[in-house]
Structure formats: structure tokens, C-alpha cells
Amino acid sequence: LRPFARRIDTAGSRRTDSPLCPNRCARRAVLPSAIAGHYARALADAVFAPGSALNPADAVEQVKTAAALLASSEELRRVLLSPAISRVKKTALIGRLGDDYGLHRLVRNFLRVIVGHRQTQHLTEILADFEAVVDDRLGFIRAEIVSATELSDAQKHEIEGALESTSKQHIRASYKTDSSILGGIIARVGSKEYDGSLLGRLEAMRQRLTTAS
């Protein structure tokens, strides 16, 4: 728990008071993206440290589980954010949740830190940054694939293989549908976009015809 707290406090604001004091809570009422990134990197540092015994992919799934629990229970969120509930009781609650859902000690310690810093309402933001950090350290690049209709597993496999061949990196793909592209796909990989949609081809044809005329 202490290494997490030291990294997070050093990266964010200097720690001058208790984790539950009103002044400190007011300063963190809105979590800047940079601070969410600090929490995410602190957890990633612990997960990737030698001897952590926690697979990074498993860590992501376990933090997702914790985020889903918080999102689904208003009572749980209220308890973990309440300054009227002692840290001892909150720590015990995290321990019980960890037992019930098989959370690794590093994930439990991480949850204790963000609860102590009253940042549980920002866990979804921290999770998104944590996933990105893990992907980056594992050598994956994010890809968003847009198709007019749902793609089959075989089609997804083929697309990801083609993008990996083109980008020379491992792909972490997410998929969504958009009927307005008419057919084909649009692939956004990092800062690049590959437009293989029917709409894109029609637009390219229109521009060529316009230029020719």
C-alpha cells in the first residue's frame, strides 16, 4: 500500500494532510486526466515489477471487475466515499470484495489507495488510462474498427492480421457498427485512418470526377 501512496502523492499534489481531510478532498473533486494517468502508471509499475506475480491482462480484468461493482452499486459507492465511515471499515470491505471476486493483493492495495484518496468515483477514468498504459508496455497499439454490419470472428481475425502486418505492431482492436458507411470498414490505428468503406470509396470517386471535370 505505501509504495502506491508514495508514487501517487509525489506525482500529484504534495501530501500535507490526512487522506480524508476536507481541504484535500476539495482539491481532488475533479480528477484531471494527468492525475488519472499518475494513478494508472503507479498501478502499472507495481504490476510490471519483478516478482509481482500478477499477469498484466489479469490486472486489467480485475480492475474492470472492481469498476463494474462500483458502477452497479450506489450503496457501495456511498460507503467508500463517506468520510463518516472509518478507513478500517473500508479496508475490511475491500478485503471481503477481494475475497469474493478473487482480486490480487496488488489490485486490493490499489483500491485501498484510491478509496483513501476518495477517488473511487473516478475509477472508470483511471481504468481507461491503465488499459492504455498496459497495452503500451506490452507493445500493443489501439485500433478502432468501424463496419456497416457486425463482423464475424473470422473477419475480425483477418482484419487484425492485416493491420498488424501494415503497422508492424500488435493490435488491440475494438469494434463498432455504423450503417452510414454503407459497407466495408474504416480502421483507425493510432493517428492513422484507413478508409475502406463503400462511402469512402464513393467519396473518393466523386472527388476524382470533380477534379477531372
PDB file of C-alpha atoms in Angstrom:
ATOM      1  CA  LEU A   1       0.000   0.000   0.000  1.00  0.00           C
ATOM      2  CA  ARG A   2       2.741   2.506   0.931  1.00  0.00           C
ATOM      3  CA  PRO A   3       4.619   2.330  -2.430  1.00  0.00           C
ATOM      4  CA  PHE A   4       1.353   3.084  -4.264  1.00  0.00           C
ATOM      5  CA  ALA A   5       0.618   6.038  -1.981  1.00  0.00           C
ATOM      6  CA  ARG A   6       4.142   7.460  -2.286  1.00  0.00           C
ATOM      7  CA  ARG A   7       4.124   7.289  -6.098  1.00  0.00           C
ATOM      8  CA  ILE A   8       0.656   8.768  -6.394  1.00  0.00           C
ATOM      9  CA  ASP A   9       1.203  11.559  -3.893  1.00  0.00           C
ATOM     10  CA  THR A  10       4.553  12.505  -5.431  1.00  0.00           C
ATOM     11  CA  ALA A  11       3.079  12.520  -8.923  1.00  0.00           C
ATOM     12  CA  GLY A  12       0.050  14.525  -7.891  1.00  0.00           C
ATOM     13  CA  SER A  13      -0.013  17.064  -5.084  1.00  0.00           C
ATOM     14  CA  ARG A  14       2.345  17.042  -2.114  1.00  0.00           C
ATOM     15  CA  ARG A  15       0.792  15.232   0.822  1.00  0.00           C
ATOM     16  CA  THR A  16       0.402  17.670   3.683  1.00  0.00           C
ATOM     17  CA  ASP A  17      -2.683  16.358   5.491  1.00  0.00           C
ATOM     18  CA  SER A  18      -4.692  13.209   6.123  1.00  0.00           C
ATOM     19  CA  PRO A  19      -6.327  11.391   3.176  1.00  0.00           C
ATOM     20  CA  LEU A  20      -9.797  12.242   4.431  1.00  0.00           C
ATOM     21  CA  CYS A  21      -9.409  15.901   5.326  1.00  0.00           C
ATOM     22  CA  PRO A  22     -11.883  18.312   3.674  1.00  0.00           C
ATOM     23  CA  ASN A  23      -9.230  20.516   2.070  1.00  0.00           C
ATOM     24  CA  ARG A  24      -7.567  17.637   0.290  1.00  0.00           C
ATOM     25  CA  CYS A  25     -10.901  16.226  -0.836  1.00  0.00           C
ATOM     26  CA  ALA A  26     -11.900  19.596  -2.271  1.00  0.00           C
ATOM     27  CA  ARG A  27      -8.685  19.782  -4.266  1.00  0.00           C
ATOM     28  CA  ARG A  28      -9.488  16.412  -5.853  1.00  0.00           C
ATOM     29  CA  ALA A  29     -13.188  16.951  -6.507  1.00  0.00           C
ATOM     30  CA  VAL A  30     -12.409  16.927 -10.226  1.00  0.00           C
ATOM     31  CA  LEU A  31      -9.766  14.474 -11.371  1.00  0.00           C
ATOM     32  CA  PRO A  32      -7.598  15.919 -14.180  1.00  0.00           C
ATOM     33  CA  SER A  33      -6.596  13.455 -16.854  1.00  0.00           C
ATOM     34  CA  ALA A  34      -2.949  13.868 -15.838  1.00  0.00           C
ATOM     35  CA  ILE A  35      -3.754  12.715 -12.297  1.00  0.00           C
ATOM     36  CA  ALA A  36      -5.757   9.731 -13.585  1.00  0.00           C
ATOM     37  CA  GLY A  37      -2.662   8.862 -15.596  1.00  0.00           C
ATOM     38  CA  HIS A  38      -0.500   9.001 -12.461  1.00  0.00           C
ATOM     39  CA  TYR A  39      -2.774   6.513 -10.674  1.00  0.00           C
ATOM     40  CA  ALA A  40      -2.762   4.274 -13.746  1.00  0.00           C
ATOM     41  CA  ARG A  41       1.025   4.334 -14.077  1.00  0.00           C
ATOM     42  CA  ALA A  42       1.516   3.683 -10.364  1.00  0.00           C
ATOM     43  CA  LEU A  43      -0.559   0.513 -10.654  1.00  0.00           C
ATOM     44  CA  ALA A  44       1.211  -0.488 -13.882  1.00  0.00           C
ATOM     45  CA  ASP A  45       4.605  -0.005 -12.209  1.00  0.00           C
ATOM     46  CA  ALA A  46       3.553  -2.417  -9.453  1.00  0.00           C
ATOM     47  CA  VAL A  47       2.085  -4.962 -11.876  1.00  0.00           C
ATOM     48  CA  PHE A  48       5.141  -4.959 -14.167  1.00  0.00           C
ATOM     49  CA  ALA A  49       7.629  -5.007 -11.277  1.00  0.00           C
ATOM     50  CA  PRO A  50       9.725  -8.190 -10.962  1.00  0.00           C
ATOM     51  CA  GLY A  51       8.049 -10.689  -8.675  1.00  0.00           C
ATOM     52  CA  SER A  52       4.580  -9.111  -8.800  1.00  0.00           C
ATOM     53  CA  ALA A  53       3.076 -12.482  -9.819  1.00  0.00           C
ATOM     54  CA  LEU A  54       0.164 -10.687 -11.482  1.00  0.00           C
ATOM     55  CA  ASN A  55      -0.308 -11.003 -15.225  1.00  0.00           C
ATOM     56  CA  PRO A  56      -0.969  -7.527 -16.704  1.00  0.00           C
ATOM     57  CA  ALA A  57      -4.011  -8.773 -18.648  1.00  0.00           C
ATOM     58  CA  ASP A  58      -5.412 -10.276 -15.443  1.00  0.00           C
ATOM     59  CA  ALA A  59      -4.787  -6.985 -13.660  1.00  0.00           C
ATOM     60  CA  VAL A  60      -6.842  -5.134 -16.271  1.00  0.00           C
ATOM     61  CA  GLU A  61      -9.702  -7.612 -15.919  1.00  0.00           C
ATOM     62  CA  GLN A  62      -9.643  -7.368 -12.129  1.00  0.00           C
ATOM     63  CA  VAL A  63      -9.754  -3.566 -12.171  1.00  0.00           C
ATOM     64  CA  LYS A  64     -12.634  -3.849 -14.661  1.00  0.00           C
ATOM     65  CA  THR A  65     -14.410  -6.105 -12.170  1.00  0.00           C
ATOM     66  CA  ALA A  66     -13.928  -3.534  -9.403  1.00  0.00           C
ATOM     67  CA  ALA A  67     -15.148  -0.713 -11.652  1.00  0.00           C
ATOM     68  CA  ALA A  68     -18.229  -2.728 -12.622  1.00  0.00           C
ATOM     69  CA  LEU A  69     -19.005  -3.409  -8.963  1.00  0.00           C
ATOM     70  CA  LEU A  70     -18.834   0.290  -8.135  1.00  0.00           C
ATOM     71  CA  ALA A  71     -20.902   1.229 -11.168  1.00  0.00           C
ATOM     72  CA  SER A  72     -23.617  -1.270 -10.245  1.00  0.00           C
ATOM     73  CA  SER A  73     -23.968  -0.374  -6.553  1.00  0.00           C
ATOM     74  CA  GLU A  74     -24.819   3.124  -5.393  1.00  0.00           C
ATOM     75  CA  GLU A  75     -24.687   1.939  -1.787  1.00  0.00           C
ATOM     76  CA  LEU A  76     -21.131   0.656  -2.226  1.00  0.00           C
ATOM     77  CA  ARG A  77     -20.044   3.950  -3.792  1.00  0.00           C
ATOM     78  CA  ARG A  78     -21.651   5.884  -0.958  1.00  0.00           C
ATOM     79  CA  VAL A  79     -19.926   3.794   1.725  1.00  0.00           C
ATOM     80  CA  LEU A  80     -16.478   4.033   0.148  1.00  0.00           C
ATOM     81  CA  LEU A  81     -16.756   7.807  -0.373  1.00  0.00           C
ATOM     82  CA  SER A  82     -18.268   8.638   3.010  1.00  0.00           C
ATOM     83  CA  PRO A  83     -15.917  10.414   5.457  1.00  0.00           C
ATOM     84  CA  ALA A  84     -18.179   9.108   8.239  1.00  0.00           C
ATOM     85  CA  ILE A  85     -17.047   5.511   7.572  1.00  0.00           C
ATOM     86  CA  SER A  86     -13.656   4.716   9.081  1.00  0.00           C
ATOM     87  CA  ARG A  87     -10.709   3.678   6.932  1.00  0.00           C
ATOM     88  CA  VAL A  88     -10.523   0.413   8.903  1.00  0.00           C
ATOM     89  CA  LYS A  89     -14.076  -0.487   7.886  1.00  0.00           C
ATOM     90  CA  LYS A  90     -13.462   0.486   4.265  1.00  0.00           C
ATOM     91  CA  THR A  91     -10.290  -1.602   4.183  1.00  0.00           C
ATOM     92  CA  ALA A  92     -12.200  -4.574   5.609  1.00  0.00           C
ATOM     93  CA  LEU A  93     -14.894  -4.122   2.955  1.00  0.00           C
ATOM     94  CA  ILE A  94     -12.292  -4.086   0.174  1.00  0.00           C
ATOM     95  CA  GLY A  95     -10.806  -7.237   1.677  1.00  0.00           C
ATOM     96  CA  ARG A  96     -14.175  -9.011   1.580  1.00  0.00           C
ATOM     97  CA  LEU A  97     -14.781  -7.900  -2.007  1.00  0.00           C
ATOM     98  CA  GLY A  98     -11.289  -9.081  -2.899  1.00  0.00           C
ATOM     99  CA  ASP A  99     -12.010 -12.495  -1.425  1.00  0.00           C
ATOM    100  CA  ASP A 100     -15.388 -12.762  -3.138  1.00  0.00           C
ATOM    101  CA  TYR A 101     -14.059 -11.795  -6.572  1.00  0.00           C
ATOM    102  CA  GLY A 102     -10.536 -13.192  -6.379  1.00  0.00           C
ATOM    103  CA  LEU A 103      -8.728  -9.852  -6.601  1.00  0.00           C
ATOM    104  CA  HIS A 104      -4.937  -9.965  -6.401  1.00  0.00           C
ATOM    105  CA  ARG A 105      -3.255  -8.221  -3.470  1.00  0.00           C
ATOM    106  CA  LEU A 106      -1.887  -5.501  -5.784  1.00  0.00           C
ATOM    107  CA  VAL A 107      -5.372  -4.676  -7.025  1.00  0.00           C
ATOM    108  CA  ARG A 108      -6.684  -4.669  -3.458  1.00  0.00           C
ATOM    109  CA  ASN A 109      -3.886  -2.333  -2.371  1.00  0.00           C
ATOM    110  CA  PHE A 110      -4.615  -0.078  -5.338  1.00  0.00           C
ATOM    111  CA  LEU A 111      -8.295   0.076  -4.375  1.00  0.00           C
ATOM    112  CA  ARG A 112      -7.335   0.929  -0.794  1.00  0.00           C
ATOM    113  CA  VAL A 113      -5.252   3.831  -2.088  1.00  0.00           C
ATOM    114  CA  ILE A 114      -7.957   5.332  -4.298  1.00  0.00           C
ATOM    115  CA  VAL A 115     -10.530   4.847  -1.540  1.00  0.00           C
ATOM    116  CA  GLY A 116      -8.178   6.551   0.925  1.00  0.00           C
ATOM    117  CA  HIS A 117      -7.793   9.409  -1.561  1.00  0.00           C
ATOM    118  CA  ARG A 118     -11.569   9.480  -2.150  1.00  0.00           C
ATOM    119  CA  GLN A 119     -11.183   8.859  -5.880  1.00  0.00           C
ATOM    120  CA  THR A 120     -13.465   5.841  -6.302  1.00  0.00           C
ATOM    121  CA  GLN A 121     -15.860   7.894  -8.460  1.00  0.00           C
ATOM    122  CA  HIS A 122     -13.023   8.264 -10.974  1.00  0.00           C
ATOM    123  CA  LEU A 123     -12.140   4.570 -11.221  1.00  0.00           C
ATOM    124  CA  THR A 124     -13.537   4.313 -14.770  1.00  0.00           C
ATOM    125  CA  GLU A 125     -11.197   7.105 -15.940  1.00  0.00           C
ATOM    126  CA  ILE A 126      -8.242   5.502 -14.182  1.00  0.00           C
ATOM    127  CA  LEU A 127      -9.128   2.112 -15.694  1.00  0.00           C
ATOM    128  CA  ALA A 128      -9.119   3.553 -19.229  1.00  0.00           C
ATOM    129  CA  ASP A 129      -5.658   5.038 -18.654  1.00  0.00           C
ATOM    130  CA  PHE A 130      -4.437   1.820 -17.026  1.00  0.00           C
ATOM    131  CA  GLU A 131      -5.544  -0.239 -20.043  1.00  0.00           C
ATOM    132  CA  ALA A 132      -3.712   2.159 -22.356  1.00  0.00           C
ATOM    133  CA  VAL A 133      -0.529   2.024 -20.239  1.00  0.00           C
ATOM    134  CA  VAL A 134      -0.603  -1.783 -20.128  1.00  0.00           C
ATOM    135  CA  ASP A 135      -1.117  -2.004 -23.895  1.00  0.00           C
ATOM    136  CA  ASP A 136       1.749   0.399 -24.495  1.00  0.00           C
ATOM    137  CA  ARG A 137       4.144  -1.545 -22.268  1.00  0.00           C
ATOM    138  CA  LEU A 138       3.160  -4.831 -23.895  1.00  0.00           C
ATOM    139  CA  GLY A 139       3.725  -3.368 -27.354  1.00  0.00           C
ATOM    140  CA  PHE A 140       0.080  -3.153 -28.427  1.00  0.00           C
ATOM    141  CA  ILE A 141      -1.439  -0.292 -30.386  1.00  0.00           C
ATOM    142  CA  ARG A 142      -5.143   0.552 -30.159  1.00  0.00           C
ATOM    143  CA  ALA A 143      -7.302   0.151 -33.255  1.00  0.00           C
ATOM    144  CA  GLU A 144     -10.939   1.126 -33.704  1.00  0.00           C
ATOM    145  CA  ILE A 145     -12.715  -0.789 -36.445  1.00  0.00           C
ATOM    146  CA  VAL A 146     -15.996   0.601 -37.797  1.00  0.00           C
ATOM    147  CA  SER A 147     -18.143  -1.593 -40.031  1.00  0.00           C
ATOM    148  CA  ALA A 148     -21.605  -1.217 -41.542  1.00  0.00           C
ATOM    149  CA  THR A 149     -22.717  -4.542 -40.033  1.00  0.00           C
ATOM    150  CA  GLU A 150     -21.470  -6.876 -37.324  1.00  0.00           C
ATOM    151  CA  LEU A 151     -18.285  -8.706 -38.330  1.00  0.00           C
ATOM    152  CA  SER A 152     -17.694 -12.415 -37.851  1.00  0.00           C
ATOM    153  CA  ASP A 153     -14.793 -13.697 -35.737  1.00  0.00           C
ATOM    154  CA  ALA A 154     -13.044 -14.833 -38.922  1.00  0.00           C
ATOM    155  CA  GLN A 155     -13.382 -11.368 -40.460  1.00  0.00           C
ATOM    156  CA  LYS A 156     -12.057  -9.731 -37.286  1.00  0.00           C
ATOM    157  CA  HIS A 157      -9.089 -12.088 -37.255  1.00  0.00           C
ATOM    158  CA  GLU A 158      -8.333 -11.301 -40.895  1.00  0.00           C
ATOM    159  CA  ILE A 159      -8.599  -7.530 -40.341  1.00  0.00           C
ATOM    160  CA  GLU A 160      -6.384  -7.588 -37.251  1.00  0.00           C
ATOM    161  CA  GLY A 161      -3.800  -9.686 -39.091  1.00  0.00           C
ATOM    162  CA  ALA A 162      -3.739  -7.210 -41.984  1.00  0.00           C
ATOM    163  CA  LEU A 163      -3.411  -4.218 -39.650  1.00  0.00           C
ATOM    164  CA  GLU A 164      -0.608  -5.878 -37.681  1.00  0.00           C
ATOM    165  CA  SER A 165       1.209  -6.597 -40.941  1.00  0.00           C
ATOM    166  CA  THR A 166       0.815  -2.969 -42.020  1.00  0.00           C
ATOM    167  CA  SER A 167       1.650  -1.326 -38.684  1.00  0.00           C
ATOM    168  CA  LYS A 168       4.319  -3.855 -37.602  1.00  0.00           C
ATOM    169  CA  GLN A 169       2.730  -3.802 -34.131  1.00  0.00           C
ATOM    170  CA  HIS A 170       0.365  -5.958 -32.139  1.00  0.00           C
ATOM    171  CA  ILE A 171      -3.208  -4.690 -32.430  1.00  0.00           C
ATOM    172  CA  ARG A 172      -5.725  -4.260 -29.608  1.00  0.00           C
ATOM    173  CA  ALA A 173      -8.924  -3.832 -31.584  1.00  0.00           C
ATOM    174  CA  SER A 174     -12.335  -2.549 -30.587  1.00  0.00           C
ATOM    175  CA  TYR A 175     -15.314  -2.810 -32.910  1.00  0.00           C
ATOM    176  CA  LYS A 176     -18.466  -0.825 -33.537  1.00  0.00           C
ATOM    177  CA  THR A 177     -21.063  -0.647 -36.288  1.00  0.00           C
ATOM    178  CA  ASP A 178     -22.215   2.390 -38.266  1.00  0.00           C
ATOM    179  CA  SER A 179     -24.708   1.746 -41.053  1.00  0.00           C
ATOM    180  CA  SER A 180     -23.992   5.171 -42.586  1.00  0.00           C
ATOM    181  CA  ILE A 181     -20.696   3.924 -44.083  1.00  0.00           C
ATOM    182  CA  LEU A 182     -22.837   1.603 -46.297  1.00  0.00           C
ATOM    183  CA  GLY A 183     -20.288  -1.211 -46.498  1.00  0.00           C
ATOM    184  CA  GLY A 184     -16.645  -2.137 -45.954  1.00  0.00           C
ATOM    185  CA  ILE A 185     -14.737  -0.898 -42.913  1.00  0.00           C
ATOM    186  CA  ILE A 186     -12.920   2.121 -41.514  1.00  0.00           C
ATOM    187  CA  ALA A 187      -9.889   1.319 -39.361  1.00  0.00           C
ATOM    188  CA  ARG A 188      -8.332   3.935 -37.075  1.00  0.00           C
ATOM    189  CA  VAL A 189      -4.938   2.777 -35.822  1.00  0.00           C
ATOM    190  CA  GLY A 190      -3.222   5.257 -33.555  1.00  0.00           C
ATOM    191  CA  SER A 191      -3.187   8.524 -35.518  1.00  0.00           C
ATOM    192  CA  LYS A 192      -3.788   6.849 -38.882  1.00  0.00           C
ATOM    193  CA  GLU A 193      -7.090   6.093 -40.599  1.00  0.00           C
ATOM    194  CA  TYR A 194      -7.644   3.503 -43.298  1.00  0.00           C
ATOM    195  CA  ASP A 195     -10.947   4.092 -45.088  1.00  0.00           C
ATOM    196  CA  GLY A 196     -12.123   1.004 -46.921  1.00  0.00           C
ATOM    197  CA  SER A 197     -15.798   1.831 -46.592  1.00  0.00           C
ATOM    198  CA  LEU A 198     -18.172   1.990 -49.544  1.00  0.00           C
ATOM    199  CA  LEU A 199     -18.981   5.574 -48.564  1.00  0.00           C
ATOM    200  CA  GLY A 200     -15.278   6.423 -48.559  1.00  0.00           C
ATOM    201  CA  ARG A 201     -14.760   4.853 -51.983  1.00  0.00           C
ATOM    202  CA  LEU A 202     -17.774   6.726 -53.376  1.00  0.00           C
ATOM    203  CA  GLU A 203     -16.442   9.988 -51.949  1.00  0.00           C
ATOM    204  CA  ALA A 204     -13.005   9.320 -53.448  1.00  0.00           C
ATOM    205  CA  MET A 205     -14.628   8.612 -56.818  1.00  0.00           C
ATOM    206  CA  ARG A 206     -16.650  11.823 -56.561  1.00  0.00           C
ATOM    207  CA  GLN A 207     -13.508  13.817 -55.853  1.00  0.00           C
ATOM    208  CA  ARG A 208     -11.665  12.241 -58.809  1.00  0.00           C
ATOM    209  CA  LEU A 209     -14.584  13.023 -61.113  1.00  0.00           C
ATOM    210  CA  THR A 210     -14.753  16.582 -59.816  1.00  0.00           C
ATOM    211  CA  THR A 211     -11.030  17.059 -60.379  1.00  0.00           C
ATOM    212  CA  ALA A 212     -11.204  15.543 -63.861  1.00  0.00           C
ATOM    213  CA  SER A 213     -14.058  17.821 -64.890  1.00  0.00           C
TER     214      SER A 213
END
